[in-house]
Amino acid sequence: MDTITIISTVFSICSLLFSLVTYVRTIIHERKKATLEAFNVLQEQVFDPINQYAPKEIIEYSNHPTDKQYKILSGYLARIEHFCVGIVNNIYDRKTIYELAHGYLDGRALWNRLIPMMEAKNNDSQQEDYFSNIHKVMIWMDKETQKRNKKMKQNTR
């Protein structure tokens, strides 16, 4: 092989590697951006309205499946479940989700409000957990918190 062929081959390989790295970084960036946008929509359309309800109000509404507020709260739960499907299936970036939602999505204040509705809706079907993805995300976030706390303790020693 002559020198020009070797230089051309090396240049082509470098170009391919650069293109591949750029492509992967773009995919990662777009995934994080989509995560931020989806969470912002969820915050605006679901979390902010849910925070307007007192836990006792939600308990009362959960006992009346024909009530308009029951249906509104059911819609909020469906949106959260939909978002959690994206987390469970790695559509959204988990690190970004954790940074955005830690203390809220894994916080008891939110779930103390929503668990009565989840229980009421799941009582309709003893065989299926309609909110399995929410439960998976709650478990994942708890484990992630424990993992990060353990790592932080090790780093402070």
PDB file of C-alpha atoms in Angstrom, residues 3-157:
ATOM      1  CA  THR A   3       1.319   6.356   1.618  1.00  0.00           C
ATOM      2  CA  ILE A   4      -1.706   8.117   0.139  1.00  0.00           C
ATOM      3  CA  THR A   5      -3.889   5.017   0.570  1.00  0.00           C
ATOM      4  CA  ILE A   6      -2.829   4.652   4.205  1.00  0.00           C
ATOM      5  CA  ILE A   7      -3.464   8.337   4.949  1.00  0.00           C
ATOM      6  CA  SER A   8      -6.855   8.168   3.203  1.00  0.00           C
ATOM      7  CA  THR A   9      -7.831   5.051   5.164  1.00  0.00           C
ATOM      8  CA  VAL A  10      -6.782   6.610   8.479  1.00  0.00           C
ATOM      9  CA  PHE A  11      -8.658   9.804   7.626  1.00  0.00           C
ATOM     10  CA  SER A  12     -11.774   7.796   6.672  1.00  0.00           C
ATOM     11  CA  ILE A  13     -11.658   5.816   9.919  1.00  0.00           C
ATOM     12  CA  CYS A  14     -11.245   9.028  11.942  1.00  0.00           C
ATOM     13  CA  SER A  15     -14.195  10.592  10.091  1.00  0.00           C
ATOM     14  CA  LEU A  16     -16.322   7.521  10.754  1.00  0.00           C
ATOM     15  CA  LEU A  17     -15.453   7.569  14.475  1.00  0.00           C
ATOM     16  CA  PHE A  18     -16.143  11.297  14.708  1.00  0.00           C
ATOM     17  CA  SER A  19     -19.513  10.848  12.978  1.00  0.00           C
ATOM     18  CA  LEU A  20     -20.414   7.964  15.257  1.00  0.00           C
ATOM     19  CA  VAL A  21     -19.503   9.880  18.421  1.00  0.00           C
ATOM     20  CA  THR A  22     -21.426  12.926  17.205  1.00  0.00           C
ATOM     21  CA  TYR A  23     -24.464  10.788  16.409  1.00  0.00           C
ATOM     22  CA  VAL A  24     -24.465   9.096  19.825  1.00  0.00           C
ATOM     23  CA  ARG A  25     -24.021  12.404  21.655  1.00  0.00           C
ATOM     24  CA  THR A  26     -26.874  13.930  19.653  1.00  0.00           C
ATOM     25  CA  ILE A  27     -29.152  11.003  20.535  1.00  0.00           C
ATOM     26  CA  ILE A  28     -28.287  11.343  24.233  1.00  0.00           C
ATOM     27  CA  HIS A  29     -28.836  15.100  24.132  1.00  0.00           C
ATOM     28  CA  GLU A  30     -32.214  14.741  22.383  1.00  0.00           C
ATOM     29  CA  ARG A  31     -33.299  12.111  24.910  1.00  0.00           C
ATOM     30  CA  LYS A  32     -32.443  14.427  27.801  1.00  0.00           C
ATOM     31  CA  LYS A  33     -34.220  17.310  26.086  1.00  0.00           C
ATOM     32  CA  ALA A  34     -37.329  15.174  25.526  1.00  0.00           C
ATOM     33  CA  THR A  35     -37.198  14.153  29.191  1.00  0.00           C
ATOM     34  CA  LEU A  36     -37.093  17.781  30.325  1.00  0.00           C
ATOM     35  CA  GLU A  37     -39.948  18.749  28.033  1.00  0.00           C
ATOM     36  CA  ALA A  38     -42.131  15.804  29.060  1.00  0.00           C
ATOM     37  CA  PHE A  39     -41.521  16.451  32.742  1.00  0.00           C
ATOM     38  CA  ASN A  40     -42.319  20.155  32.344  1.00  0.00           C
ATOM     39  CA  VAL A  41     -45.634  19.256  30.699  1.00  0.00           C
ATOM     40  CA  LEU A  42     -46.373  16.747  33.463  1.00  0.00           C
ATOM     41  CA  GLN A  43     -45.515  19.362  36.090  1.00  0.00           C
ATOM     42  CA  GLU A  44     -47.804  21.923  34.529  1.00  0.00           C
ATOM     43  CA  GLN A  45     -50.715  19.658  33.618  1.00  0.00           C
ATOM     44  CA  VAL A  46     -50.657  17.173  36.492  1.00  0.00           C
ATOM     45  CA  PHE A  47     -48.454  17.921  39.485  1.00  0.00           C
ATOM     46  CA  ASP A  48     -49.435  21.567  39.877  1.00  0.00           C
ATOM     47  CA  PRO A  49     -53.183  20.792  39.802  1.00  0.00           C
ATOM     48  CA  ILE A  50     -52.794  17.799  42.141  1.00  0.00           C
ATOM     49  CA  ASN A  51     -51.049  20.012  44.666  1.00  0.00           C
ATOM     50  CA  GLN A  52     -54.236  22.084  44.871  1.00  0.00           C
ATOM     51  CA  TYR A  53     -56.038  19.141  46.487  1.00  0.00           C
ATOM     52  CA  ALA A  54     -55.722  18.303  50.147  1.00  0.00           C
ATOM     53  CA  PRO A  55     -55.126  14.596  50.840  1.00  0.00           C
ATOM     54  CA  LYS A  56     -58.452  14.410  52.689  1.00  0.00           C
ATOM     55  CA  GLU A  57     -60.273  15.775  49.636  1.00  0.00           C
ATOM     56  CA  ILE A  58     -58.764  13.097  47.425  1.00  0.00           C
ATOM     57  CA  ILE A  59     -59.729  10.389  49.905  1.00  0.00           C
ATOM     58  CA  GLU A  60     -63.294  11.670  49.763  1.00  0.00           C
ATOM     59  CA  TYR A  61     -63.344  11.817  45.945  1.00  0.00           C
ATOM     60  CA  SER A  62     -61.867   8.315  45.723  1.00  0.00           C
ATOM     61  CA  ASN A  63     -65.022   6.985  47.379  1.00  0.00           C
ATOM     62  CA  HIS A  64     -67.261   8.444  44.662  1.00  0.00           C
ATOM     63  CA  PRO A  65     -66.344   7.022  41.215  1.00  0.00           C
ATOM     64  CA  THR A  66     -69.146   8.930  39.480  1.00  0.00           C
ATOM     65  CA  ASP A  67     -67.993  12.307  40.788  1.00  0.00           C
ATOM     66  CA  LYS A  68     -66.436  14.740  38.314  1.00  0.00           C
ATOM     67  CA  GLN A  69     -63.389  15.222  40.573  1.00  0.00           C
ATOM     68  CA  TYR A  70     -62.826  11.448  40.653  1.00  0.00           C
ATOM     69  CA  LYS A  71     -62.630  11.458  36.879  1.00  0.00           C
ATOM     70  CA  ILE A  72     -60.273  14.441  36.845  1.00  0.00           C
ATOM     71  CA  LEU A  73     -57.966  12.772  39.373  1.00  0.00           C
ATOM     72  CA  SER A  74     -58.153   9.520  37.391  1.00  0.00           C
ATOM     73  CA  GLY A  75     -56.957  11.444  34.353  1.00  0.00           C
ATOM     74  CA  TYR A  76     -53.997  12.800  36.317  1.00  0.00           C
ATOM     75  CA  LEU A  77     -53.099   9.282  37.407  1.00  0.00           C
ATOM     76  CA  ALA A  78     -53.320   8.061  33.827  1.00  0.00           C
ATOM     77  CA  ARG A  79     -50.896  10.798  32.729  1.00  0.00           C
ATOM     78  CA  ILE A  80     -48.457   9.890  35.490  1.00  0.00           C
ATOM     79  CA  GLU A  81     -48.694   6.210  34.516  1.00  0.00           C
ATOM     80  CA  HIS A  82     -48.078   7.161  30.893  1.00  0.00           C
ATOM     81  CA  PHE A  83     -44.975   9.123  31.891  1.00  0.00           C
ATOM     82  CA  CYS A  84     -43.770   6.229  34.051  1.00  0.00           C
ATOM     83  CA  VAL A  85     -44.104   3.868  31.078  1.00  0.00           C
ATOM     84  CA  GLY A  86     -41.529   6.087  29.370  1.00  0.00           C
ATOM     85  CA  ILE A  87     -39.227   5.845  32.371  1.00  0.00           C
ATOM     86  CA  VAL A  88     -39.581   2.076  32.738  1.00  0.00           C
ATOM     87  CA  ASN A  89     -38.960   1.526  29.021  1.00  0.00           C
ATOM     88  CA  ASN A  90     -35.909   3.822  29.011  1.00  0.00           C
ATOM     89  CA  ILE A  91     -37.519   6.296  26.638  1.00  0.00           C
ATOM     90  CA  TYR A  92     -36.661   9.045  29.096  1.00  0.00           C
ATOM     91  CA  ASP A  93     -33.251   9.623  30.602  1.00  0.00           C
ATOM     92  CA  ARG A  94     -33.299   8.191  34.121  1.00  0.00           C
ATOM     93  CA  LYS A  95     -30.519  10.394  35.471  1.00  0.00           C
ATOM     94  CA  THR A  96     -32.391  13.492  34.323  1.00  0.00           C
ATOM     95  CA  ILE A  97     -35.659  12.163  35.754  1.00  0.00           C
ATOM     96  CA  TYR A  98     -34.028  11.536  39.101  1.00  0.00           C
ATOM     97  CA  GLU A  99     -32.501  15.011  39.193  1.00  0.00           C
ATOM     98  CA  LEU A 100     -35.824  16.617  38.277  1.00  0.00           C
ATOM     99  CA  ALA A 101     -38.166  14.530  40.362  1.00  0.00           C
ATOM    100  CA  HIS A 102     -36.199  13.430  43.430  1.00  0.00           C
ATOM    101  CA  GLY A 103     -38.015  14.619  46.485  1.00  0.00           C
ATOM    102  CA  TYR A 104     -41.287  14.909  44.639  1.00  0.00           C
ATOM    103  CA  LEU A 105     -42.000  11.883  42.447  1.00  0.00           C
ATOM    104  CA  ASP A 106     -40.485   9.730  45.163  1.00  0.00           C
ATOM    105  CA  GLY A 107     -41.770  11.926  47.963  1.00  0.00           C
ATOM    106  CA  ARG A 108     -44.528  10.856  50.246  1.00  0.00           C
ATOM    107  CA  ALA A 109     -46.430  14.140  49.892  1.00  0.00           C
ATOM    108  CA  LEU A 110     -47.444  13.264  46.330  1.00  0.00           C
ATOM    109  CA  TRP A 111     -48.160   9.615  47.032  1.00  0.00           C
ATOM    110  CA  ASN A 112     -50.146  10.337  50.200  1.00  0.00           C
ATOM    111  CA  ARG A 113     -52.448  12.276  47.905  1.00  0.00           C
ATOM    112  CA  LEU A 114     -52.618   9.686  45.129  1.00  0.00           C
ATOM    113  CA  ILE A 115     -52.521   6.307  46.872  1.00  0.00           C
ATOM    114  CA  PRO A 116     -56.217   6.476  47.875  1.00  0.00           C
ATOM    115  CA  MET A 117     -57.175   6.989  44.216  1.00  0.00           C
ATOM    116  CA  MET A 118     -54.820   4.239  43.067  1.00  0.00           C
ATOM    117  CA  GLU A 119     -56.272   1.833  45.613  1.00  0.00           C
ATOM    118  CA  ALA A 120     -59.834   2.740  44.661  1.00  0.00           C
ATOM    119  CA  LYS A 121     -59.163   2.166  40.970  1.00  0.00           C
ATOM    120  CA  ASN A 122     -57.246  -1.074  41.577  1.00  0.00           C
ATOM    121  CA  ASN A 123     -60.063  -2.407  43.766  1.00  0.00           C
ATOM    122  CA  ASP A 124     -62.169  -2.535  40.601  1.00  0.00           C
ATOM    123  CA  SER A 125     -59.798  -5.224  39.315  1.00  0.00           C
ATOM    124  CA  GLN A 126     -58.271  -7.620  41.807  1.00  0.00           C
ATOM    125  CA  GLN A 127     -56.183  -9.238  39.066  1.00  0.00           C
ATOM    126  CA  GLU A 128     -54.421  -6.266  37.532  1.00  0.00           C
ATOM    127  CA  ASP A 129     -52.374  -3.385  38.883  1.00  0.00           C
ATOM    128  CA  TYR A 130     -53.371  -0.466  36.692  1.00  0.00           C
ATOM    129  CA  PHE A 131     -50.435   1.517  38.023  1.00  0.00           C
ATOM    130  CA  SER A 132     -47.650  -1.031  37.793  1.00  0.00           C
ATOM    131  CA  ASN A 133     -45.327   1.408  36.046  1.00  0.00           C
ATOM    132  CA  ILE A 134     -45.861   4.018  38.748  1.00  0.00           C
ATOM    133  CA  HIS A 135     -44.993   1.374  41.336  1.00  0.00           C
ATOM    134  CA  LYS A 136     -41.878   0.353  39.383  1.00  0.00           C
ATOM    135  CA  VAL A 137     -40.726   3.976  39.216  1.00  0.00           C
ATOM    136  CA  MET A 138     -41.341   4.462  42.938  1.00  0.00           C
ATOM    137  CA  ILE A 139     -39.230   1.371  43.687  1.00  0.00           C
ATOM    138  CA  TRP A 140     -36.500   2.466  41.257  1.00  0.00           C
ATOM    139  CA  MET A 141     -36.357   5.966  42.748  1.00  0.00           C
ATOM    140  CA  ASP A 142     -36.153   4.569  46.288  1.00  0.00           C
ATOM    141  CA  LYS A 143     -33.305   2.251  45.266  1.00  0.00           C
ATOM    142  CA  GLU A 144     -31.545   5.075  43.442  1.00  0.00           C
ATOM    143  CA  THR A 145     -31.816   7.275  46.530  1.00  0.00           C
ATOM    144  CA  GLN A 146     -30.369   4.517  48.714  1.00  0.00           C
ATOM    145  CA  LYS A 147     -27.570   3.955  46.215  1.00  0.00           C
ATOM    146  CA  ARG A 148     -26.714   7.662  46.058  1.00  0.00           C
ATOM    147  CA  ASN A 149     -26.894   8.050  49.841  1.00  0.00           C
ATOM    148  CA  LYS A 150     -24.584   5.073  50.286  1.00  0.00           C
ATOM    149  CA  LYS A 151     -22.167   6.507  47.727  1.00  0.00           C
ATOM    150  CA  MET A 152     -22.278   9.916  49.430  1.00  0.00           C
ATOM    151  CA  LYS A 153     -21.522   8.350  52.818  1.00  0.00           C
ATOM    152  CA  GLN A 154     -18.568   6.490  51.344  1.00  0.00           C
ATOM    153  CA  ASN A 155     -17.229   9.660  49.772  1.00  0.00           C
ATOM    154  CA  THR A 156     -17.432  11.587  53.055  1.00  0.00           C
ATOM    155  CA  ARG A 157     -15.290   9.093  54.928  1.00  0.00           C
TER     156      ARG A 157
END
